Every structure is written in C-alpha cells, then in structure tokens.
mmCIF file of C-alpha atoms in Angstrom:
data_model
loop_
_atom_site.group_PDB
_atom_site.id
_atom_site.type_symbol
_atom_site.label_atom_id
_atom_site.label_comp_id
_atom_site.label_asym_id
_atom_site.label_seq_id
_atom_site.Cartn_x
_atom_site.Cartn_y
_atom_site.Cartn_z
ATOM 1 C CA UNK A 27 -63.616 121.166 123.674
ATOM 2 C CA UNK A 28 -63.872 122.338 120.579
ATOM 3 C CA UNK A 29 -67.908 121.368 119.613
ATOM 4 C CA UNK A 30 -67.944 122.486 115.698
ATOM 5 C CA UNK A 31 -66.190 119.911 113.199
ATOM 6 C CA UNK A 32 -64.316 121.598 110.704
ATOM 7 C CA UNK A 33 -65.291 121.514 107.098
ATOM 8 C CA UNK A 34 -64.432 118.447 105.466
ATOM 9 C CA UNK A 35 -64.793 117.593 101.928
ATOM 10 C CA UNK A 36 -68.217 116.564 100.069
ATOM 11 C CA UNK A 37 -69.738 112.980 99.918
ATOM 12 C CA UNK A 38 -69.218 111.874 96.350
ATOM 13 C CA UNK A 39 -70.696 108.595 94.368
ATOM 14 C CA UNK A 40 -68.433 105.829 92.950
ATOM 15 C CA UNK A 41 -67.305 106.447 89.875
ATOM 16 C CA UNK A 42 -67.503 102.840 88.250
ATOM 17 C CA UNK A 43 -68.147 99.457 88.589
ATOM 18 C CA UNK A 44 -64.894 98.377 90.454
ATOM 19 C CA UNK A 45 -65.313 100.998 92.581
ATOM 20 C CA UNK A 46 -69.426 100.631 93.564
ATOM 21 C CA UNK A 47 -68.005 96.696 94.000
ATOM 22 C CA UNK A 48 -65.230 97.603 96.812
ATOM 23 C CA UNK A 49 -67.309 100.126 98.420
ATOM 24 C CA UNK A 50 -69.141 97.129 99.451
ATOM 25 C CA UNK A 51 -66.759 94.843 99.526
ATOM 26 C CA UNK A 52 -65.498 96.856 102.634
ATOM 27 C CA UNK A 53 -69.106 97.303 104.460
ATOM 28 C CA UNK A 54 -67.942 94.485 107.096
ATOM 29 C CA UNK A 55 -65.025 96.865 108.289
ATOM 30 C CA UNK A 56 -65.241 98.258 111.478
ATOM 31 C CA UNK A 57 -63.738 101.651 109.847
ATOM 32 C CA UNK A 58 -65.113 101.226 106.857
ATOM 33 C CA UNK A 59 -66.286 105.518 106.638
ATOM 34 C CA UNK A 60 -62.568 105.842 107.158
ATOM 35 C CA UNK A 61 -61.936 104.356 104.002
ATOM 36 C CA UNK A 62 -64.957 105.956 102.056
ATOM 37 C CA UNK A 63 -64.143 109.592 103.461
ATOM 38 C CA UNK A 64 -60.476 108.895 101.997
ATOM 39 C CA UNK A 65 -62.225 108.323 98.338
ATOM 40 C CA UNK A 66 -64.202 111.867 99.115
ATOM 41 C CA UNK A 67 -61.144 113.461 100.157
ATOM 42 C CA UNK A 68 -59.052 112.363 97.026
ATOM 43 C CA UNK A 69 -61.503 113.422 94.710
ATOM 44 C CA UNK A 70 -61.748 116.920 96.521
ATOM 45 C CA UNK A 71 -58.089 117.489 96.079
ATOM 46 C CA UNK A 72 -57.315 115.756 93.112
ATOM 47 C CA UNK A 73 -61.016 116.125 90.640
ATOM 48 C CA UNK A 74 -59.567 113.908 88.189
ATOM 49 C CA UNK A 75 -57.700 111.261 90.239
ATOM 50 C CA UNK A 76 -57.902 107.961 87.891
ATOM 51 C CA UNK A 77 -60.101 105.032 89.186
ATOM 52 C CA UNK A 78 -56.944 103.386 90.349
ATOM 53 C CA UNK A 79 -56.360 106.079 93.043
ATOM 54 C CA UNK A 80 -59.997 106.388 94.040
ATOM 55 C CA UNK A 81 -59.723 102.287 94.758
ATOM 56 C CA UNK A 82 -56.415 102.662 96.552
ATOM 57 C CA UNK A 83 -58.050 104.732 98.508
ATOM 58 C CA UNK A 84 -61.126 102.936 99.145
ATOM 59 C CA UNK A 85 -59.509 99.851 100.225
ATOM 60 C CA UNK A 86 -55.989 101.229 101.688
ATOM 61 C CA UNK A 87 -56.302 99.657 105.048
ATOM 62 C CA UNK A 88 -58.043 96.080 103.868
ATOM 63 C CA UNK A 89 -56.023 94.150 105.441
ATOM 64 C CA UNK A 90 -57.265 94.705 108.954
ATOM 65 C CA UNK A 91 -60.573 93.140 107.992
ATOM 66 C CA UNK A 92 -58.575 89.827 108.194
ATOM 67 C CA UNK A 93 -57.340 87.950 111.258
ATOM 68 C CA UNK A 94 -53.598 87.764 111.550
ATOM 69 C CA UNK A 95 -51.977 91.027 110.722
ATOM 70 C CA UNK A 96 -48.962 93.172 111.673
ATOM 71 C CA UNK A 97 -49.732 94.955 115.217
ATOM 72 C CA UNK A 98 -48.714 98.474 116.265
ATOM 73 C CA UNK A 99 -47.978 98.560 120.033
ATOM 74 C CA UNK A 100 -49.983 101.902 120.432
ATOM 75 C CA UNK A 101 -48.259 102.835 123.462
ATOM 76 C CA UNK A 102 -44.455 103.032 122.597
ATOM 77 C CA UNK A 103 -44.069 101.828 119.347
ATOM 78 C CA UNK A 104 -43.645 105.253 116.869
ATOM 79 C CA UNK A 105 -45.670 105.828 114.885
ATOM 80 C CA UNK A 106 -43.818 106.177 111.420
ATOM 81 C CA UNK A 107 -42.508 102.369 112.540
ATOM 82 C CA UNK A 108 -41.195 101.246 108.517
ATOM 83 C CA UNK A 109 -41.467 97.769 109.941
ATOM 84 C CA UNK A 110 -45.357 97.953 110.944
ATOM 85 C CA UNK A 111 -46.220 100.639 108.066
ATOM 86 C CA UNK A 112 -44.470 98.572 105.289
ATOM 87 C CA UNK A 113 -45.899 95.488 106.728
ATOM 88 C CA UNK A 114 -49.314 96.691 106.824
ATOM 89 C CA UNK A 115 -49.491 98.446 103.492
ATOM 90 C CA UNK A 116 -47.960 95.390 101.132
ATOM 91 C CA UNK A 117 -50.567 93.455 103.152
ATOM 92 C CA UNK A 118 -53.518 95.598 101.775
ATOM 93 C CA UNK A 119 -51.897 95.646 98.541
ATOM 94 C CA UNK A 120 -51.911 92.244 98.682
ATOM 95 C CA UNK A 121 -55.476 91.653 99.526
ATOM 96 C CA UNK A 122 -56.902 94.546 97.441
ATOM 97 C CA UNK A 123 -54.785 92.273 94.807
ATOM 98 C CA UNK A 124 -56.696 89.082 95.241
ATOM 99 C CA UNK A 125 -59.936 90.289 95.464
ATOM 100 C CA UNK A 126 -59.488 92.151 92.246
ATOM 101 C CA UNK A 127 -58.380 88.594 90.621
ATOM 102 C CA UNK A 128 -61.607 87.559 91.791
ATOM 103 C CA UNK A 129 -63.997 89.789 89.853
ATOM 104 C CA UNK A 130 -63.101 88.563 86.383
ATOM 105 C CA UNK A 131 -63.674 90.513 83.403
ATOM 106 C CA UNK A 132 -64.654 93.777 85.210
ATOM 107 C CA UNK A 133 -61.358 94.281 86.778
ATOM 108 C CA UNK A 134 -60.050 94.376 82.665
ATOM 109 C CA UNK A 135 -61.674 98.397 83.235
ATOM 110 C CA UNK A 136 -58.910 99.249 85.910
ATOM 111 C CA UNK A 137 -55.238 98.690 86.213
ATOM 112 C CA UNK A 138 -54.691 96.128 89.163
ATOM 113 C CA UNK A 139 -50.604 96.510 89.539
ATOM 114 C CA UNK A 140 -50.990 100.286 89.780
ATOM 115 C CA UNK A 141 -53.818 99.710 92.614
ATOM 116 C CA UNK A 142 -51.512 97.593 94.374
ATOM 117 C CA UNK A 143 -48.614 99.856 94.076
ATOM 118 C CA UNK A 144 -50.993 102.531 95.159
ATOM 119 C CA UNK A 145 -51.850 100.918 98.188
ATOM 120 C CA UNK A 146 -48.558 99.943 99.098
ATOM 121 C CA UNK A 147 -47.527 103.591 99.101
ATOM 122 C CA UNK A 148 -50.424 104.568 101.061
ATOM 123 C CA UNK A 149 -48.965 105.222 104.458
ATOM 124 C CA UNK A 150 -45.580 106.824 102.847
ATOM 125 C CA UNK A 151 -47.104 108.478 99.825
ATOM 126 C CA UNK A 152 -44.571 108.739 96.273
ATOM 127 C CA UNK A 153 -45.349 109.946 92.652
ATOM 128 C CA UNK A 154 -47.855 109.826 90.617
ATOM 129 C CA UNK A 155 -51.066 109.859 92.739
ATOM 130 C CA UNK A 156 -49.893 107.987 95.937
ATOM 131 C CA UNK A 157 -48.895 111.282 97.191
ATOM 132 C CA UNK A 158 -52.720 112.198 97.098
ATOM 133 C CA UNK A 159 -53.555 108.646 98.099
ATOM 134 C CA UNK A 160 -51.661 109.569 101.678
ATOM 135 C CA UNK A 161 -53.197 112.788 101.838
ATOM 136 C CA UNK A 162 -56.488 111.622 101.670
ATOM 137 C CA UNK A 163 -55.615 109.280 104.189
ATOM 138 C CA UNK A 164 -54.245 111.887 106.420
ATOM 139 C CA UNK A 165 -57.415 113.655 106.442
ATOM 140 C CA UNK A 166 -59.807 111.204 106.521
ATOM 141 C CA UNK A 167 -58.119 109.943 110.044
ATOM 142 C CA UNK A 168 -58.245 113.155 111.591
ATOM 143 C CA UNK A 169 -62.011 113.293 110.341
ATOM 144 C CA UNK A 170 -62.839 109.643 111.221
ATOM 145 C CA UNK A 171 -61.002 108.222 113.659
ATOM 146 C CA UNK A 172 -60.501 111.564 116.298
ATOM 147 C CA UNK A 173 -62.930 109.184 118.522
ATOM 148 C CA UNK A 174 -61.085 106.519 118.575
ATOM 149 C CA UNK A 175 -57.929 107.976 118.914
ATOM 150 C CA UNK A 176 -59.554 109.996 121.978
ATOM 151 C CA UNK A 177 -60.800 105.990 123.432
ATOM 152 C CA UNK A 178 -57.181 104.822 123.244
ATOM 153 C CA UNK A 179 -56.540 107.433 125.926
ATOM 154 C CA UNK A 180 -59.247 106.407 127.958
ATOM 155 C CA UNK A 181 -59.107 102.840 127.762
ATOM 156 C CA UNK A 182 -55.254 102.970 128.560
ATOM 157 C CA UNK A 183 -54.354 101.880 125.190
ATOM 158 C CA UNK A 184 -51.767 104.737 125.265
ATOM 159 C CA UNK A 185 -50.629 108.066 126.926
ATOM 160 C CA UNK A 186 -52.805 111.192 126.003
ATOM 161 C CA UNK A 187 -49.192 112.131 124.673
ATOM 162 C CA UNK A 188 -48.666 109.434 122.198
ATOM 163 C CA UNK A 189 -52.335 109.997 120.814
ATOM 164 C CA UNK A 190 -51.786 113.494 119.998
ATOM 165 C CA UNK A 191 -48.407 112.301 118.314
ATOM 166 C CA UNK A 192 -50.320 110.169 116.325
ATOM 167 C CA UNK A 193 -52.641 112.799 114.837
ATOM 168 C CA UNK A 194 -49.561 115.277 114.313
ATOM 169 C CA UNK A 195 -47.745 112.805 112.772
ATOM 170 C CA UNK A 196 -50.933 112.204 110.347
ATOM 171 C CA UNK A 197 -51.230 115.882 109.656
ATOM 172 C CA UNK A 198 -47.758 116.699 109.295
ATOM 173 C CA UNK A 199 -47.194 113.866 107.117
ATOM 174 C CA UNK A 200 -49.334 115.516 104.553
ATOM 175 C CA UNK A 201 -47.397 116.973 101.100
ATOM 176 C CA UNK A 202 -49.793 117.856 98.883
ATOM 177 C CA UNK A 203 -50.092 121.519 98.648
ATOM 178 C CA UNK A 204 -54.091 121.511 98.008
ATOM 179 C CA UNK A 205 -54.217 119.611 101.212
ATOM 180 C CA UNK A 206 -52.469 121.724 103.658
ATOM 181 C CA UNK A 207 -54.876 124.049 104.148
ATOM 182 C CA UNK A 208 -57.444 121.381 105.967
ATOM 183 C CA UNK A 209 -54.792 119.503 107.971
ATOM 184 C CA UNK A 210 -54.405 122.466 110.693
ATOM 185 C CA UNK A 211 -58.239 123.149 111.587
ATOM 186 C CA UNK A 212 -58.842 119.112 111.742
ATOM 187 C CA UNK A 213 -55.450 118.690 114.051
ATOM 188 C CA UNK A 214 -57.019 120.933 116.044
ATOM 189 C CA UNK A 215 -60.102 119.437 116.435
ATOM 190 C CA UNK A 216 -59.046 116.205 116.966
ATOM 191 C CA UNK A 217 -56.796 117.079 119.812
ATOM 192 C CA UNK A 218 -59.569 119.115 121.383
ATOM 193 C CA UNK A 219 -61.327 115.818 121.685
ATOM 194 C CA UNK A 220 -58.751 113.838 123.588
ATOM 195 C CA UNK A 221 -59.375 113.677 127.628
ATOM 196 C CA UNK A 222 -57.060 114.320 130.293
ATOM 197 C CA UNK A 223 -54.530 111.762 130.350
ATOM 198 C CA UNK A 224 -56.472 109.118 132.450
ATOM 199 C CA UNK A 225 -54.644 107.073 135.280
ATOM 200 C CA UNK A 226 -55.093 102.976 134.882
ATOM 201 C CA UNK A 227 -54.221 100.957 137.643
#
C-alpha cells in the first residue's frame, strides 16, 4: 500500500460572504471536506474562478444532506448512469437554489441561475467554468473519499472491481488540461488503498 498521499492542492479561505455562509451551511454533511477540498482544488486550477464556481463547488453534492434522493446501486449500476447523475445534480441545483433564496439581500453579490447551472453540470462538466467545477470534483474524490470507496469493498457494498471503476471513471473523466497532471498520482493512491476483494456470505 502505497503510505505517502500525493500532493494535493492548498487550503484556501472563502472568498465572500455567500461563500463563508455555505461553507457552513454544509458543516452537517457527512462529506462535507469533500465539498471544501473541491473549492481548494478549483481555485488551484482556475486562480480566478468567479464566486459562482467556487459555490458550485462548495455545495455540488447538497442534496444528499436531505432524506429522499436518487440512489446509485453501487454494485452494478455504472457509474456514468445519466439517469442517477442527472437526477442527482438538478437536485443539488435545486437545493443550492433555495437556500440561496433564503439569504436575502446578500445573495444580490452572486449570480444564483449561473450557480445552479453550475451545479447541475457538476458531474458532466460543459463551458464556461463547469468544466473546472467537475475537475475539482474529480480530484477532490480521489483525495477525500479513497476511504470510503476502499469500505464499500469491505462492507460488500460492491466488488473490489467496481470500486476501482469508480475512481478511474472519476479520474478519467477529468478535461481540464491544468488538472491532468494530479489525476494519475491520486488514481494511484486511491487504488493502493482498496483491500482484496473480500468474500460476504
């Protein structure tokens, strides 16, 4: 197993008042550094992503912190599923959407359509910024969430094989030229920490 972690991108501070307000807005999330190491990783490839894109990616997966939502069968559904992805994106967008209605005159300093539109995109990426948006994404899973991709295995949530699908499909899913270069060292990482498949009775 490999023991060293990869370098990963620098810690950065919210950059405004919407922002500082969703950062804890998701604290209750169970995978809430997920979401905060996607900020981090936006603003390391893209310095002057607007404040739209650093909320898209602070909040891109919101919608799991509520009951009810789309489910992924982890052990033969695939991954790049449009139903689930689409599902669970316009879902976020939706929520992120809501909540901004509910902040009143602060949310006049960002542009709450383009959030949403960011967030919908987050899991399939597009122009201007959502691109970036999925990057981030992409490497913040492979950062974050290598632990409890490795636990689906041994649980018996899925096959070692369909776990290390998962995290290729997250790093080859990345476009953005200033991102390639981190998505090999952190695949390989993350599928150093999976176990030997694991037999469930």
């Amino acid at each position: 197993m490999t023991a060293t972690q990869p370098w990963t991108a620098p810690r950065v501070e919210a950059g405004g008042e919407v922002e500082a307000l969703a950062a804890e807005w998701i604290v209750p999330y169970g995978q809430a550094e997920h979401l905060v190491r996607a900020r981090d990783w936006l603003v390391h490839l893209a310095p002057t992503a607007t404040a739209e894109m650093r909320v898209a990616a602070l909040t891109h997966d919101v919608e799991r912190m509520f009951p009810g939502g789309p489910v992924l069968r982890h052990a033969d559904q695939r991954w790049d599923d449009p139903v689930y992805l689409y599902a669970h994106s316009l879902r976020s967008a939706e929520a992120v959407t809501v909540w901004l209605g509910g902040l009143g005159a602060v949310a006049a300093t960002v542009d709450p359509a383009e959030i949403r539109r960011l967030v919908g995109l987050h899991e399939v990426g597009g122009i201007d910024g959502a691109d970036e948006v999925q990057a981030a994404d992409s490497l913040s899973f492979l950062e974050t969430l290598a632990g409890l991709t490795r636990d689906w295995v041994r649980s018996g949530v899925c096959s070692r094989l369909q776990a290390e699908r998962k995290l290729r499909y997250m790093a080859d899913r990345v476009r953005v030229p200033t991102a390639a270069q981190y998505a090999p060292p952190l695949l390989e990482w993350a599928i150093d920490q999976l176990p030997a498949e694991v037999a469930h009775r």
